[in-house]
Short mmCIF file of C-alpha atoms in Angstrom, two decimals:
data_model
loop_
_atom_site.label_atom_id
_atom_site.label_comp_id
_atom_site.label_asym_id
_atom_site.label_seq_id
_atom_site.Cartn_x
_atom_site.Cartn_y
_atom_site.Cartn_z
CA UNK A 1 -16.83 -3.15 -17.54
CA UNK A 2 -15.07 -6.46 -17.07
CA UNK A 3 -11.29 -6.64 -16.78
CA UNK A 4 -10.69 -7.15 -20.50
CA UNK A 5 -12.86 -4.16 -21.40
CA UNK A 6 -11.29 -1.98 -18.71
CA UNK A 7 -7.81 -2.93 -19.89
CA UNK A 8 -8.59 -2.00 -23.49
CA UNK A 9 -10.17 1.28 -22.43
CA UNK A 10 -7.28 2.20 -20.15
CA UNK A 11 -4.66 1.34 -22.75
CA UNK A 12 -6.43 3.44 -25.38
CA UNK A 13 -6.32 6.34 -22.93
CA UNK A 14 -2.69 5.57 -22.08
CA UNK A 15 -1.72 5.71 -25.75
CA UNK A 16 -3.03 9.28 -25.85
CA UNK A 17 -0.81 10.24 -22.91
CA UNK A 18 2.48 8.71 -24.04
CA UNK A 19 4.08 6.45 -26.60
CA UNK A 20 3.40 2.76 -25.91
CA UNK A 21 6.15 0.12 -26.11
CA UNK A 22 4.10 -2.75 -27.53
CA UNK A 23 6.46 -5.66 -26.68
CA UNK A 24 6.58 -4.48 -23.06
CA UNK A 25 2.80 -4.19 -22.96
CA UNK A 26 2.45 -7.78 -24.20
CA UNK A 27 4.87 -8.86 -21.48
CA UNK A 28 2.73 -7.02 -18.93
CA UNK A 29 -0.34 -8.97 -20.08
CA UNK A 30 1.57 -12.23 -19.65
CA UNK A 31 2.67 -11.33 -16.15
CA UNK A 32 -0.87 -10.33 -15.23
CA UNK A 33 -1.83 -13.97 -15.81
CA UNK A 34 1.08 -15.41 -13.84
CA UNK A 35 -0.15 -14.88 -10.27
CA UNK A 36 -2.66 -12.72 -8.44
CA UNK A 37 -0.01 -10.60 -6.69
CA UNK A 38 1.46 -9.59 -10.06
CA UNK A 39 -2.06 -9.00 -11.38
CA UNK A 40 -2.77 -6.56 -8.57
CA UNK A 41 0.49 -4.68 -9.11
CA UNK A 42 -0.12 -4.39 -12.86
CA UNK A 43 -3.74 -3.23 -12.80
CA UNK A 44 -4.22 -0.18 -10.62
CA UNK A 45 -6.67 1.11 -13.22
CA UNK A 46 -8.85 -1.92 -12.51
CA UNK A 47 -8.39 -1.65 -8.74
CA UNK A 48 -10.00 1.78 -8.62
CA UNK A 49 -13.09 0.42 -10.40
CA UNK A 50 -13.41 -2.56 -8.07
CA UNK A 51 -12.59 -0.45 -5.01
CA UNK A 52 -15.43 2.00 -5.56
CA UNK A 53 -17.83 -0.87 -6.28
CA UNK A 54 -17.01 -3.18 -3.37
CA UNK A 55 -15.90 -0.68 -0.71
CA UNK A 56 -18.20 2.23 -1.49
CA UNK A 57 -18.42 3.29 2.17
CA UNK A 58 -14.64 3.50 2.49
CA UNK A 59 -14.45 5.36 -0.80
CA UNK A 60 -16.32 8.22 0.91
CA UNK A 61 -13.66 8.67 3.61
CA UNK A 62 -11.70 11.95 3.95
CA UNK A 63 -9.32 12.57 1.08
CA UNK A 64 -5.56 13.09 1.21
CA UNK A 65 -2.88 13.25 -1.44
CA UNK A 66 -2.21 9.53 -1.51
CA UNK A 67 0.05 7.03 -3.24
CA UNK A 68 -2.73 5.23 -5.09
CA UNK A 69 -0.78 2.22 -6.32
CA UNK A 70 0.51 1.16 -2.92
CA UNK A 71 1.55 -2.41 -2.12
CA UNK A 72 4.09 -4.24 0.04
CA UNK A 73 6.73 -4.23 -2.71
CA UNK A 74 6.43 -0.49 -3.41
CA UNK A 75 9.11 0.29 -0.85
CA UNK A 76 12.79 0.83 -1.43
CA UNK A 77 16.02 2.51 -0.45
CA UNK A 78 17.87 5.59 -1.65
CA UNK A 79 20.60 7.91 -0.38
CA UNK A 80 19.70 11.38 0.84
CA UNK A 81 21.79 14.52 0.35
CA UNK A 82 23.96 13.52 3.32
CA UNK A 83 24.72 10.13 1.77
CA UNK A 84 22.60 8.29 4.35
CA UNK A 85 20.52 5.31 3.27
CA UNK A 86 16.82 6.11 3.60
CA UNK A 87 13.86 3.75 3.25
CA UNK A 88 10.30 4.42 2.23
CA UNK A 89 7.71 4.34 -0.52
CA UNK A 90 9.46 3.92 -3.84
CA UNK A 91 6.97 4.92 -6.54
CA UNK A 92 4.35 7.67 -6.77
CA UNK A 93 3.31 7.24 -10.42
CA UNK A 94 -0.39 6.95 -9.50
CA UNK A 95 -0.49 9.62 -6.79
CA UNK A 96 -3.78 11.49 -6.57
CA UNK A 97 -6.21 13.11 -4.14
CA UNK A 98 -8.12 10.09 -2.86
CA UNK A 99 -9.65 8.64 0.32
CA UNK A 100 -6.95 7.84 2.87
CA UNK A 101 -8.52 4.40 3.16
CA UNK A 102 -7.48 3.50 -0.40
CA UNK A 103 -3.78 3.29 0.43
CA UNK A 104 -4.39 1.35 3.63
CA UNK A 105 -6.76 -1.19 2.10
CA UNK A 106 -4.55 -1.69 -0.95
CA UNK A 107 -1.52 -2.20 1.28
CA UNK A 108 -3.49 -4.67 3.40
CA UNK A 109 -4.75 -6.55 0.35
CA UNK A 110 -1.21 -6.83 -1.00
CA UNK A 111 -0.11 -8.33 2.32
CA UNK A 112 -2.92 -10.91 2.06
CA UNK A 113 -1.81 -11.78 -1.47
CA UNK A 114 1.86 -11.88 -0.48
CA UNK A 115 0.92 -14.41 2.19
CA UNK A 116 -1.08 -16.50 -0.28
CA UNK A 117 1.90 -16.57 -2.68
CA UNK A 118 4.40 -17.40 0.09
CA UNK A 119 6.12 -14.02 0.12
CA UNK A 120 5.08 -13.53 3.76
CA UNK A 121 4.25 -16.14 6.42
CA UNK A 122 2.26 -14.32 9.13
CA UNK A 123 -1.54 -14.49 9.39
CA UNK A 124 -3.55 -12.03 7.24
CA UNK A 125 -5.35 -10.61 10.29
CA UNK A 126 -2.01 -10.00 12.01
CA UNK A 127 -0.66 -8.28 8.90
CA UNK A 128 -3.60 -5.88 8.85
CA UNK A 129 -3.24 -5.20 12.57
CA UNK A 130 0.46 -4.35 12.14
CA UNK A 131 -0.19 -2.03 9.20
CA UNK A 132 -2.96 -0.20 11.01
CA UNK A 133 -1.01 0.07 14.26
CA UNK A 134 1.91 1.70 12.47
CA UNK A 135 -0.33 4.08 10.56
CA UNK A 136 -2.39 5.17 13.57
CA UNK A 137 0.65 5.69 15.79
CA UNK A 138 2.45 7.76 13.17
CA UNK A 139 -0.62 9.97 12.74
CA UNK A 140 -0.70 10.66 16.46
CA UNK A 141 3.06 11.19 16.76
CA UNK A 142 3.45 13.33 13.65
CA UNK A 143 5.47 10.84 11.62
CA UNK A 144 9.18 10.77 10.90
CA UNK A 145 11.54 9.77 8.07
CA UNK A 146 13.20 6.36 8.04
CA UNK A 147 16.96 7.04 7.96
CA UNK A 148 18.85 3.77 8.27
CA UNK A 149 21.86 5.11 10.13
CA UNK A 150 22.16 5.14 13.94
CA UNK A 151 18.39 4.58 14.23
CA UNK A 152 16.16 1.82 12.83
CA UNK A 153 18.98 -0.73 13.12
CA UNK A 154 16.53 -3.61 12.76
CA UNK A 155 15.15 -2.17 9.51
CA UNK A 156 18.65 -1.53 8.19
CA UNK A 157 19.64 -5.13 8.81
CA UNK A 158 16.39 -6.30 7.20
CA UNK A 159 16.35 -4.34 3.96
CA UNK A 160 20.06 -3.82 3.27
CA UNK A 161 21.59 -6.90 4.88
CA UNK A 162 22.30 -8.06 1.34
CA UNK A 163 22.97 -5.06 -0.84
CA UNK A 164 22.77 -5.97 -4.47
CA UNK A 165 26.03 -7.40 -5.71
CA UNK A 166 27.46 -4.44 -7.67
CA UNK A 167 29.20 -6.74 -10.14
CA UNK A 168 25.96 -8.53 -11.03
CA UNK A 169 24.04 -5.26 -11.00
CA UNK A 170 26.29 -3.66 -13.60
CA UNK A 171 26.65 -6.87 -15.60
CA UNK A 172 22.89 -6.98 -15.99
CA UNK A 173 22.67 -3.39 -17.23
CA UNK A 174 25.75 -3.76 -19.43
CA UNK A 175 24.24 -6.81 -21.12
CA UNK A 176 21.37 -4.73 -22.54
CA UNK A 177 22.10 -3.60 -26.12
CA UNK A 178 22.49 0.06 -26.99
CA UNK A 179 19.43 1.74 -28.48
CA UNK A 180 19.98 2.26 -32.20
CA UNK A 181 17.22 4.79 -32.83
CA UNK A 182 16.92 8.29 -31.33
CA UNK A 183 14.97 8.57 -28.09
CA UNK A 184 12.51 11.43 -27.45
CA UNK A 185 14.29 14.76 -27.21
CA UNK A 186 12.93 15.54 -23.73
CA UNK A 187 14.11 12.17 -22.42
CA UNK A 188 17.57 12.73 -23.88
CA UNK A 189 17.79 16.18 -22.31
CA UNK A 190 16.52 14.86 -18.98
CA UNK A 191 19.18 12.15 -18.88
CA UNK A 192 21.98 14.46 -20.00
CA UNK A 193 21.09 17.02 -17.33
CA UNK A 194 21.09 14.29 -14.65
CA UNK A 195 24.67 13.21 -15.35
CA UNK A 196 27.40 14.67 -13.11
CA UNK A 197 29.28 16.38 -15.94
CA UNK A 198 28.15 18.22 -19.05
CA UNK A 199 28.61 16.25 -22.26
CA UNK A 200 29.70 13.14 -20.35
CA UNK A 201 30.00 10.29 -22.82
CA UNK A 202 27.31 7.69 -22.26
CA UNK A 203 25.28 5.03 -24.01
CA UNK A 204 21.51 4.60 -23.91
CA UNK A 205 19.55 1.42 -23.28
CA UNK A 206 15.87 0.51 -22.99
CA UNK A 207 15.08 -0.89 -19.54
CA UNK A 208 12.27 -3.34 -18.87
CA UNK A 209 11.12 -3.03 -15.26
CA UNK A 210 8.07 -2.70 -13.04
CA UNK A 211 4.56 -3.98 -13.66
CA UNK A 212 2.14 -1.08 -13.43
CA UNK A 213 4.36 1.06 -15.67
CA UNK A 214 5.33 -1.76 -18.03
CA UNK A 215 4.54 -0.58 -21.55
CA UNK A 216 5.73 2.98 -20.98
CA UNK A 217 9.07 4.20 -22.29
CA UNK A 218 11.96 3.77 -19.87
CA UNK A 219 15.52 4.70 -20.84
CA UNK A 220 18.82 4.46 -18.99
CA UNK A 221 22.05 6.36 -19.59
CA UNK A 222 25.16 4.34 -18.67
CA UNK A 223 28.54 6.01 -18.23
CA UNK A 224 31.97 5.57 -16.69
CA UNK A 225 32.79 8.36 -14.27
CA UNK A 226 35.79 8.79 -11.99
CA UNK A 227 36.65 5.17 -11.47
CA UNK A 228 33.30 3.45 -11.74
CA UNK A 229 30.00 3.13 -13.54
CA UNK A 230 26.94 5.32 -13.05
CA UNK A 231 23.37 5.11 -14.34
CA UNK A 232 20.46 7.50 -14.69
CA UNK A 233 16.94 6.45 -15.65
CA UNK A 234 14.19 8.44 -17.36
CA UNK A 235 10.67 6.99 -17.25
CA UNK A 236 7.66 8.46 -19.03
CA UNK A 237 5.39 10.25 -16.56
CA UNK A 238 1.62 10.22 -17.04
CA UNK A 239 -1.37 11.31 -14.94
CA UNK A 240 -2.90 8.88 -12.46
CA UNK A 241 -5.35 6.26 -13.69
CA UNK A 242 -7.91 8.14 -11.59
CA UNK A 243 -7.97 10.65 -14.44
CA UNK A 244 -8.89 7.86 -16.85
CA UNK A 245 -11.69 6.60 -14.61
CA UNK A 246 -13.16 10.01 -13.80
CA UNK A 247 -12.72 11.28 -17.39
CA UNK A 248 -11.39 14.55 -16.03
CA UNK A 249 -9.66 16.88 -18.43
CA UNK A 250 -6.36 16.91 -16.56
CA UNK A 251 -2.94 16.15 -17.98
CA UNK A 252 -0.56 16.69 -15.09
CA UNK A 253 0.91 14.27 -12.60
CA UNK A 254 1.15 15.27 -8.93
CA UNK A 255 4.38 13.30 -8.45
CA UNK A 256 6.44 16.34 -7.53
CA UNK A 257 3.86 17.62 -5.06
CA UNK A 258 3.49 14.39 -3.12
CA UNK A 259 7.25 13.86 -2.84
CA UNK A 260 7.89 17.42 -1.68
CA UNK A 261 5.14 17.55 0.96
CA UNK A 262 5.61 14.07 2.46
CA UNK A 263 7.61 13.59 5.65
CA UNK A 264 10.79 12.01 4.29
CA UNK A 265 14.44 12.60 3.45
CA UNK A 266 14.29 13.40 -0.26
CA UNK A 267 16.34 11.61 -2.89
CA UNK A 268 18.45 14.42 -4.41
CA UNK A 269 18.70 12.47 -7.66
CA UNK A 270 14.92 12.21 -8.12
CA UNK A 271 13.63 14.93 -10.41
CA UNK A 272 10.75 15.62 -12.76
CA UNK A 273 11.82 16.93 -16.16
CA UNK A 274 8.57 17.94 -17.87
CA UNK A 275 6.92 14.57 -18.60
CA UNK A 276 9.80 12.35 -17.46
CA UNK A 277 10.76 10.99 -14.03
CA UNK A 278 14.54 10.96 -13.67
CA UNK A 279 16.41 9.09 -10.96
CA UNK A 280 19.74 7.47 -10.18
CA UNK A 281 20.09 3.70 -10.43
CA UNK A 282 22.66 1.99 -8.22
CA UNK A 283 23.04 -1.33 -6.37
CA UNK A 284 21.85 0.08 -3.03
CA UNK A 285 19.20 2.49 -4.32
CA UNK A 286 16.31 0.38 -5.50
CA UNK A 287 12.97 -1.24 -4.76
CA UNK A 288 13.10 -3.90 -2.04
CA UNK A 289 11.49 -7.20 -3.01
CA UNK A 290 10.15 -9.45 -0.28
CA UNK A 291 12.12 -12.40 -1.62
CA UNK A 292 15.33 -10.39 -1.10
CA UNK A 293 14.80 -10.13 2.66
CA UNK A 294 16.70 -12.37 5.09
CA UNK A 295 14.90 -15.41 6.44
CA UNK A 296 13.41 -14.98 9.87
CA UNK A 297 13.03 -11.20 9.65
CA UNK A 298 10.34 -9.58 11.81
CA UNK A 299 7.39 -9.34 9.41
CA UNK A 300 5.11 -7.68 11.97
CA UNK A 301 7.63 -4.93 12.55
CA UNK A 302 8.27 -4.47 8.83
CA UNK A 303 4.56 -4.11 8.08
CA UNK A 304 4.17 -1.69 10.98
CA UNK A 305 6.94 0.40 9.39
CA UNK A 306 5.05 0.31 6.10
CA UNK A 307 1.99 1.64 7.90
CA UNK A 308 4.09 4.41 9.43
CA UNK A 309 5.56 5.36 6.07
CA UNK A 310 2.05 5.52 4.58
CA UNK A 311 1.16 7.99 7.32
CA UNK A 312 4.32 9.97 6.51
CA UNK A 313 2.87 10.55 3.05
CA UNK A 314 -0.67 11.33 4.22
CA UNK A 315 0.60 13.77 6.86
CA UNK A 316 1.64 16.01 4.00
CA UNK A 317 -2.09 16.81 3.59
CA UNK A 318 -2.09 18.82 6.82
CA UNK A 319 -5.60 20.22 6.56
CA UNK A 320 -7.13 16.76 6.21
CA UNK A 321 -5.43 14.98 9.11
CA UNK A 322 -7.94 15.85 11.84
CA UNK A 323 -10.74 14.58 9.62
CA UNK A 324 -8.77 11.37 9.04
CA UNK A 325 -8.24 10.89 12.78
CA UNK A 326 -11.93 11.45 13.49
CA UNK A 327 -12.92 9.01 10.76
CA UNK A 328 -10.56 6.36 12.10
CA UNK A 329 -11.94 6.76 15.63
CA UNK A 330 -15.39 5.74 14.39
CA UNK A 331 -14.25 2.53 12.70
CA UNK A 332 -14.23 -0.94 14.24
CA UNK A 333 -10.97 -2.58 15.27
CA UNK A 334 -11.08 -5.06 12.39
CA UNK A 335 -12.31 -2.76 9.60
CA UNK A 336 -9.08 -3.02 7.62
CA UNK A 337 -8.99 -6.82 7.67
CA UNK A 338 -12.68 -7.01 6.72
CA UNK A 339 -12.19 -4.64 3.78
CA UNK A 340 -9.06 -6.49 2.67
CA UNK A 341 -10.94 -9.80 2.55
CA UNK A 342 -13.66 -8.23 0.42
CA UNK A 343 -11.13 -6.84 -2.04
CA UNK A 344 -9.09 -10.05 -2.16
CA UNK A 345 -12.19 -11.93 -3.31
CA UNK A 346 -13.03 -9.24 -5.87
CA UNK A 347 -9.48 -9.26 -7.21
CA UNK A 348 -9.33 -13.04 -7.36
CA UNK A 349 -12.57 -13.18 -9.35
CA UNK A 350 -11.23 -10.51 -11.68
CA UNK A 351 -7.91 -12.29 -12.10
CA UNK A 352 -9.60 -15.58 -12.95
CA UNK A 353 -11.73 -13.75 -15.51
CA UNK A 354 -8.61 -12.18 -17.04
CA UNK A 355 -6.84 -15.54 -17.26
CA UNK A 356 -9.76 -17.01 -19.15
CA UNK A 357 -9.79 -14.31 -21.84
CA UNK A 358 -5.98 -14.09 -21.99
CA UNK A 359 -5.50 -17.75 -22.96
#
């Protein structure tokens, strides 16, 4: 299949899993044409086709419960049950049992593309080296959560040096009109149960966010509570695109499993309510974009932390880790950079093809 055919096939499958928001899906198609970094983020379903075709040897590597749709902007902050700010992977929508190499190569490719679109300034080879160094060290050391308190001062100053302006944050949400039609019953129940008080008065809005999930239903409950505003989001949860590609007869996401078994400080406000992901939205609990980071931050160190956090997730697959270590020991020093270059070319060709048919 080419990209257009794969997109149509995936979206037909998607429509069987959940209700599609057509205007959001059209917006997704537009953003896929905008730049190659956005194209990569929006088309994980296409990545897994290209990945198995162009990196077939890596696709046979030992499997772990992995992120799937990993990239350098799939990291964010949240507060744990102690109120501490934690940092790590932000989204597990596409989590699945897959070769450990998938997450590493996809993360490396995204760093290449971030460099090509001026989101990062270091050399691609150095980016891959930093990612791999962090991953390999964390595997050997057993990993560890990133709590931005008395430790990881450099990371704290990098990712939360400019917390979102709360006034602008709430102004943006408050500017979205209230939904006039009923939302799905499960979504309504999920949002109501996530609020701090039973029957707390709130209004519902439709939120447009993300790229890979753009086109799926996403609702937010806004309320005033004890002197300030609060928000809870419910996003439609579907199985990984790996199910679409493999044509397996599975209808469950592994989101809960990967979050619970990873080495991290959990977000107490993140819950799965049947087929909805529910989480808190707040100015300092959100995805971290590269363009939000302070100028002159240590990119090598940040990418090394991303590699470590990837290992934190993979270490949850305890029985597979020795196989992963043995597989890594047999690979050349530059294997990740070599694979990333192969996939960058494949993605660029695919993106150019998409732009031609999307005109």
